[in-house]
C-alpha cells in the first residue's frame, strides 16, 4: 500500500515530467519560429503581392474548377458532340486506371463540370445535384463528395444532412482527402439535432486529409494543435503545417503565422 510520502513523490515526479514536456514544446516552438524569421521579410512581401488575386477567387474553394456560365456553354457543346451519357452498367470508381477508356474519363469530367456550374453558380442546382448523384451511384468519388457538401450545406436545395454525411463517409472510406476534410468540418462544428461536435474525430479526419497535402486540412490540423482541440496542444508541431498551408495561399494560415511571429512569448 502506497504511503502518503510515496504519493507525494509520485505527484512530484509527474509535475517534473510535465515541466520537462512544456519546456521541450516551447523550445520546439521557438525553433520553428526562428526558421520563419530568417525569411520573414521576403515571405511577407510575396504574400502582400498575392492580395489582389484573392478578390477573384470563388466563394468556395472546392471543386477547384468551377465553370462560369460562359464556360458552361462550351462544356454543353462538348457533351453534345461526344454524346456523353454514363450508363448504369459503367463503373467509375477506377477512372485513374489506365484500363478505363479515355472517352469515358473525358465524358465523366464534362458531366461533373456541368453539374458544378449548375450548382455553384446557382443556375440549375436541382439538376446539378441529380447529375452528381448519377455519377456518385456509379462510383465517382468526387461526385460523392459534391453530393455530401450540397446536402449538408443546402446549396440550392433543402439541407438533408444525414444523407449528405452518408455520401461523405462513403468517399472517406474510398480515401478522398476532400471528403475527410468536409466530414472533419462536420464533426468539428456539429449539426444541431443531427450530429454532435467531436473534436477528436474531427482532428483524426483533418490529419488523414493533411497527410494527402490537402491545404485546408493542413490549416485545420494546425489550428487544432494550437488550441489543443481533439489532440494534445503543440504549437511547435502546428507551425510547419500553418506555413505549408500559407505558402499555398491559405489566408487564415498566413494570418496565424503573422500573429505567432508578432508574439514576444513562446506558446506551448
GROMACS .gro file of C-alpha atoms in nm:
model
  268
    1UNK     CA    1   0.000   0.000   0.000
    2UNK     CA    2   0.143   0.336  -0.101
    3UNK     CA    3   0.216   0.575   0.184
    4UNK     CA    4   0.137   0.948   0.182
    5UNK     CA    5   0.504   1.010   0.119
    6UNK     CA    6   0.505   0.778  -0.181
    7UNK     CA    7   0.204   0.954  -0.326
    8UNK     CA    8   0.373   1.292  -0.286
    9UNK     CA    9   0.684   1.161  -0.461
   10UNK     CA   10   0.474   1.023  -0.748
   11UNK     CA   11   0.292   1.355  -0.788
   12UNK     CA   12   0.620   1.546  -0.779
   13UNK     CA   13   0.761   1.316  -1.047
   14UNK     CA   14   0.455   1.374  -1.268
   15UNK     CA   15   0.485   1.751  -1.225
   16UNK     CA   16   0.853   1.733  -1.319
   17UNK     CA   17   0.770   1.532  -1.633
   18UNK     CA   18   0.503   1.785  -1.730
   19UNK     CA   19   0.750   2.066  -1.676
   20UNK     CA   20   1.011   1.899  -1.898
   21UNK     CA   21   0.749   1.837  -2.165
   22UNK     CA   22   0.639   2.203  -2.157
   23UNK     CA   23   1.000   2.321  -2.185
   24UNK     CA   24   1.064   2.096  -2.485
   25UNK     CA   25   0.748   2.218  -2.656
   26UNK     CA   26   0.845   2.580  -2.601
   27UNK     CA   27   1.188   2.504  -2.743
   28UNK     CA   28   1.025   2.345  -3.048
   29UNK     CA   29   0.801   2.649  -3.094
   30UNK     CA   30   1.098   2.886  -3.067
   31UNK     CA   31   1.297   2.680  -3.317
   32UNK     CA   32   1.015   2.673  -3.571
   33UNK     CA   33   0.951   3.047  -3.540
   34UNK     CA   34   1.324   3.115  -3.577
   35UNK     CA   35   1.320   2.935  -3.911
   36UNK     CA   36   1.039   3.162  -4.030
   37UNK     CA   37   1.205   3.480  -3.904
   38UNK     CA   38   1.504   3.410  -4.125
   39UNK     CA   39   1.282   3.457  -4.432
   40UNK     CA   40   1.009   3.675  -4.281
   41UNK     CA   41   1.070   3.990  -4.487
   42UNK     CA   42   1.077   3.812  -4.822
   43UNK     CA   43   0.780   3.596  -4.724
   44UNK     CA   44   0.562   3.890  -4.619
   45UNK     CA   45   0.646   4.078  -4.940
   46UNK     CA   46   0.534   3.781  -5.152
   47UNK     CA   47   0.213   3.742  -4.958
   48UNK     CA   48   0.135   4.110  -4.999
   49UNK     CA   49   0.156   4.073  -5.376
   50UNK     CA   50  -0.099   3.792  -5.363
   51UNK     CA   51  -0.372   4.003  -5.205
   52UNK     CA   52  -0.511   4.139  -5.532
   53UNK     CA   53  -0.569   3.795  -5.676
   54UNK     CA   54  -0.784   3.680  -5.384
   55UNK     CA   55  -1.064   3.912  -5.490
   56UNK     CA   56  -1.118   3.698  -5.799
   57UNK     CA   57  -1.142   3.365  -5.616
   58UNK     CA   58  -1.479   3.182  -5.594
   59UNK     CA   59  -1.667   3.181  -5.264
   60UNK     CA   60  -1.589   2.814  -5.219
   61UNK     CA   61  -1.251   2.660  -5.295
   62UNK     CA   62  -1.385   2.319  -5.397
   63UNK     CA   63  -1.432   2.193  -5.663
   64UNK     CA   64  -1.113   2.362  -5.778
   65UNK     CA   65  -1.259   2.422  -6.125
   66UNK     CA   66  -1.596   2.595  -6.116
   67UNK     CA   67  -1.701   2.677  -6.474
   68UNK     CA   68  -1.883   3.006  -6.515
   69UNK     CA   69  -2.194   3.040  -6.737
   70UNK     CA   70  -1.986   3.127  -7.044
   71UNK     CA   71  -1.759   2.826  -6.993
   72UNK     CA   72  -2.067   2.609  -6.939
   73UNK     CA   73  -2.176   2.675  -7.297
   74UNK     CA   74  -1.857   2.511  -7.424
   75UNK     CA   75  -1.900   2.217  -7.187
   76UNK     CA   76  -2.256   2.156  -7.304
   77UNK     CA   77  -2.138   2.169  -7.666
   78UNK     CA   78  -1.867   1.909  -7.594
   79UNK     CA   79  -2.119   1.684  -7.417
   80UNK     CA   80  -2.341   1.701  -7.725
   81UNK     CA   81  -2.055   1.638  -7.971
   82UNK     CA   82  -1.927   1.335  -7.780
   83UNK     CA   83  -2.273   1.201  -7.694
   84UNK     CA   84  -2.175   1.173  -7.329
   85UNK     CA   85  -2.407   0.951  -7.130
   86UNK     CA   86  -2.291   0.749  -6.831
   87UNK     CA   87  -2.487   0.424  -6.839
   88UNK     CA   88  -2.597   0.226  -6.533
   89UNK     CA   89  -2.351  -0.055  -6.606
   90UNK     CA   90  -2.039   0.162  -6.615
   91UNK     CA   91  -1.817   0.161  -6.306
   92UNK     CA   92  -1.649   0.497  -6.249
   93UNK     CA   93  -1.459   0.400  -5.932
   94UNK     CA   94  -1.139   0.325  -6.129
   95UNK     CA   95  -1.113   0.633  -6.351
   96UNK     CA   96  -0.743   0.669  -6.267
   97UNK     CA   97  -0.682   0.319  -6.402
   98UNK     CA   98  -0.522   0.310  -6.746
   99UNK     CA   99  -0.764   0.036  -6.849
  100UNK     CA  100  -1.059   0.275  -6.833
  101UNK     CA  101  -1.138   0.427  -7.171
  102UNK     CA  102  -1.026   0.783  -7.236
  103UNK     CA  103  -1.367   0.870  -7.377
  104UNK     CA  104  -1.534   0.760  -7.053
  105UNK     CA  105  -1.289   0.968  -6.848
  106UNK     CA  106  -1.345   1.268  -7.072
  107UNK     CA  107  -1.724   1.244  -7.056
  108UNK     CA  108  -1.722   1.195  -6.680
  109UNK     CA  109  -1.517   1.512  -6.640
  110UNK     CA  110  -1.754   1.705  -6.866
  111UNK     CA  111  -2.063   1.586  -6.679
  112UNK     CA  112  -1.903   1.664  -6.342
  113UNK     CA  113  -1.807   2.014  -6.460
  114UNK     CA  114  -2.158   2.071  -6.594
  115UNK     CA  115  -2.306   1.976  -6.257
  116UNK     CA  116  -2.057   2.204  -6.082
  117UNK     CA  117  -2.162   2.502  -6.292
  118UNK     CA  118  -2.530   2.422  -6.236
  119UNK     CA  119  -2.490   2.409  -5.857
  120UNK     CA  120  -2.218   2.656  -5.761
  121UNK     CA  121  -2.339   2.930  -5.996
  122UNK     CA  122  -2.696   2.855  -5.884
  123UNK     CA  123  -2.809   2.803  -6.244
  124UNK     CA  124  -2.990   2.471  -6.207
  125UNK     CA  125  -2.894   2.336  -5.862
  126UNK     CA  126  -3.153   2.057  -5.857
  127UNK     CA  127  -3.040   1.929  -6.198
  128UNK     CA  128  -2.677   1.963  -6.092
  129UNK     CA  129  -2.733   1.756  -5.778
  130UNK     CA  130  -2.915   1.491  -5.984
  131UNK     CA  131  -2.614   1.466  -6.218
  132UNK     CA  132  -2.372   1.439  -5.927
  133UNK     CA  133  -2.591   1.163  -5.778
  134UNK     CA  134  -2.589   0.968  -6.106
  135UNK     CA  135  -2.211   0.982  -6.116
  136UNK     CA  136  -2.177   0.903  -5.743
  137UNK     CA  137  -2.403   0.599  -5.776
  138UNK     CA  138  -2.159   0.463  -6.034
  139UNK     CA  139  -1.859   0.508  -5.804
  140UNK     CA  140  -1.730   0.857  -5.893
  141UNK     CA  141  -1.568   0.969  -5.568
  142UNK     CA  142  -1.562   1.346  -5.628
  143UNK     CA  143  -1.933   1.332  -5.706
  144UNK     CA  144  -1.993   1.159  -5.373
  145UNK     CA  145  -1.813   1.449  -5.204
  146UNK     CA  146  -2.015   1.702  -5.405
  147UNK     CA  147  -2.342   1.535  -5.304
  148UNK     CA  148  -2.231   1.539  -4.942
  149UNK     CA  149  -2.137   1.908  -4.949
  150UNK     CA  150  -2.458   2.014  -5.123
  151UNK     CA  151  -2.688   1.814  -4.896
  152UNK     CA  152  -2.510   1.910  -4.573
  153UNK     CA  153  -2.486   2.281  -4.656
  154UNK     CA  154  -2.806   2.311  -4.859
  155UNK     CA  155  -2.657   2.457  -5.178
  156UNK     CA  156  -2.966   2.542  -5.385
  157UNK     CA  157  -3.166   2.257  -5.229
  158UNK     CA  158  -3.314   2.196  -4.881
  159UNK     CA  159  -3.049   2.051  -4.646
  160UNK     CA  160  -3.055   1.674  -4.597
  161UNK     CA  161  -2.768   1.643  -4.352
  162UNK     CA  162  -2.789   1.272  -4.275
  163UNK     CA  163  -2.792   1.177  -4.641
  164UNK     CA  164  -2.507   1.420  -4.706
  165UNK     CA  165  -2.297   1.273  -4.425
  166UNK     CA  166  -2.357   0.926  -4.569
  167UNK     CA  167  -2.218   1.038  -4.905
  168UNK     CA  168  -1.914   1.193  -4.736
  169UNK     CA  169  -1.848   0.879  -4.531
  170UNK     CA  170  -1.854   0.665  -4.847
  171UNK     CA  171  -1.595   0.894  -5.006
  172UNK     CA  172  -1.385   0.891  -4.687
  173UNK     CA  173  -1.385   0.511  -4.696
  174UNK     CA  174  -1.253   0.533  -5.053
  175UNK     CA  175  -0.964   0.756  -4.942
  176UNK     CA  176  -1.081   1.100  -5.058
  177UNK     CA  177  -0.885   1.381  -4.891
  178UNK     CA  178  -1.162   1.631  -4.967
  179UNK     CA  179  -1.419   1.404  -4.805
  180UNK     CA  180  -1.200   1.369  -4.495
  181UNK     CA  181  -1.178   1.747  -4.471
  182UNK     CA  182  -1.551   1.804  -4.527
  183UNK     CA  183  -1.658   1.535  -4.280
  184UNK     CA  184  -1.396   1.660  -4.034
  185UNK     CA  185  -1.558   2.003  -4.054
  186UNK     CA  186  -1.898   1.848  -3.981
  187UNK     CA  187  -1.762   1.682  -3.666
  188UNK     CA  188  -1.571   1.997  -3.571
  189UNK     CA  189  -1.881   2.220  -3.574
  190UNK     CA  190  -2.156   1.964  -3.519
  191UNK     CA  191  -2.507   1.994  -3.663
  192UNK     CA  192  -2.796   2.058  -3.425
  193UNK     CA  193  -3.016   1.754  -3.393
  194UNK     CA  194  -2.806   1.554  -3.638
  195UNK     CA  195  -2.450   1.507  -3.513
  196UNK     CA  196  -2.269   1.621  -3.201
  197UNK     CA  197  -1.936   1.801  -3.200
  198UNK     CA  198  -1.649   1.554  -3.176
  199UNK     CA  199  -1.311   1.729  -3.173
  200UNK     CA  200  -1.111   1.405  -3.162
  201UNK     CA  201  -1.292   1.260  -3.464
  202UNK     CA  202  -1.253   1.591  -3.645
  203UNK     CA  203  -0.878   1.601  -3.579
  204UNK     CA  204  -0.840   1.242  -3.697
  205UNK     CA  205  -1.011   1.329  -4.027
  206UNK     CA  206  -0.817   1.653  -4.072
  207UNK     CA  207  -0.494   1.460  -4.015
  208UNK     CA  208  -0.591   1.199  -4.277
  209UNK     CA  209  -0.657   1.474  -4.531
  210UNK     CA  210  -0.340   1.665  -4.434
  211UNK     CA  211  -0.135   1.350  -4.495
  212UNK     CA  212  -0.251   1.384  -4.857
  213UNK     CA  213  -0.140   1.751  -4.860
  214UNK     CA  214  -0.492   1.893  -4.851
  215UNK     CA  215  -0.436   2.266  -4.793
  216UNK     CA  216  -0.741   2.349  -4.580
  217UNK     CA  217  -0.688   2.034  -4.375
  218UNK     CA  218  -0.328   2.136  -4.307
  219UNK     CA  219  -0.465   2.460  -4.162
  220UNK     CA  220  -0.735   2.289  -3.954
  221UNK     CA  221  -0.493   2.029  -3.819
  222UNK     CA  222  -0.255   2.310  -3.720
  223UNK     CA  223  -0.539   2.507  -3.562
  224UNK     CA  224  -0.643   2.206  -3.354
  225UNK     CA  225  -0.282   2.158  -3.241
  226UNK     CA  226  -0.257   2.525  -3.145
  227UNK     CA  227  -0.579   2.519  -2.945
  228UNK     CA  228  -0.549   2.168  -2.808
  229UNK     CA  229  -0.879   2.063  -2.965
  230UNK     CA  230  -0.913   1.691  -3.021
  231UNK     CA  231  -0.542   1.642  -2.955
  232UNK     CA  232  -0.263   1.749  -2.722
  233UNK     CA  233  -0.165   2.113  -2.763
  234UNK     CA  234   0.159   2.151  -2.958
  235UNK     CA  235   0.223   2.487  -3.126
  236UNK     CA  236   0.569   2.384  -3.244
  237UNK     CA  237   0.417   2.099  -3.445
  238UNK     CA  238   0.147   2.331  -3.579
  239UNK     CA  239   0.379   2.598  -3.720
  240UNK     CA  240   0.516   2.397  -4.019
  241UNK     CA  241   0.159   2.298  -4.106
  242UNK     CA  242   0.043   2.661  -4.093
  243UNK     CA  243   0.339   2.759  -4.309
  244UNK     CA  244   0.273   2.489  -4.569
  245UNK     CA  245  -0.090   2.599  -4.600
  246UNK     CA  246   0.011   2.966  -4.603
  247UNK     CA  247   0.255   2.914  -4.889
  248UNK     CA  248  -0.033   2.768  -5.089
  249UNK     CA  249  -0.233   3.085  -5.039
  250UNK     CA  250  -0.445   2.998  -4.735
  251UNK     CA  251  -0.533   3.338  -4.592
  252UNK     CA  252  -0.614   3.231  -4.237
  253UNK     CA  253  -0.290   3.031  -4.220
  254UNK     CA  254  -0.097   3.342  -4.321
  255UNK     CA  255  -0.273   3.541  -4.051
  256UNK     CA  256  -0.184   3.283  -3.786
  257UNK     CA  257   0.180   3.293  -3.895
  258UNK     CA  258   0.178   3.674  -3.865
  259UNK     CA  259   0.026   3.652  -3.518
  260UNK     CA  260   0.278   3.393  -3.399
  261UNK     CA  261   0.574   3.593  -3.532
  262UNK     CA  262   0.446   3.904  -3.353
  263UNK     CA  263   0.435   3.735  -3.012
  264UNK     CA  264   0.714   3.801  -2.764
  265UNK     CA  265   0.645   3.489  -2.559
  266UNK     CA  266   0.671   3.137  -2.697
  267UNK     CA  267   0.342   2.947  -2.662
  268UNK     CA  268   0.347   2.573  -2.600
   0.00000   0.00000   0.00000
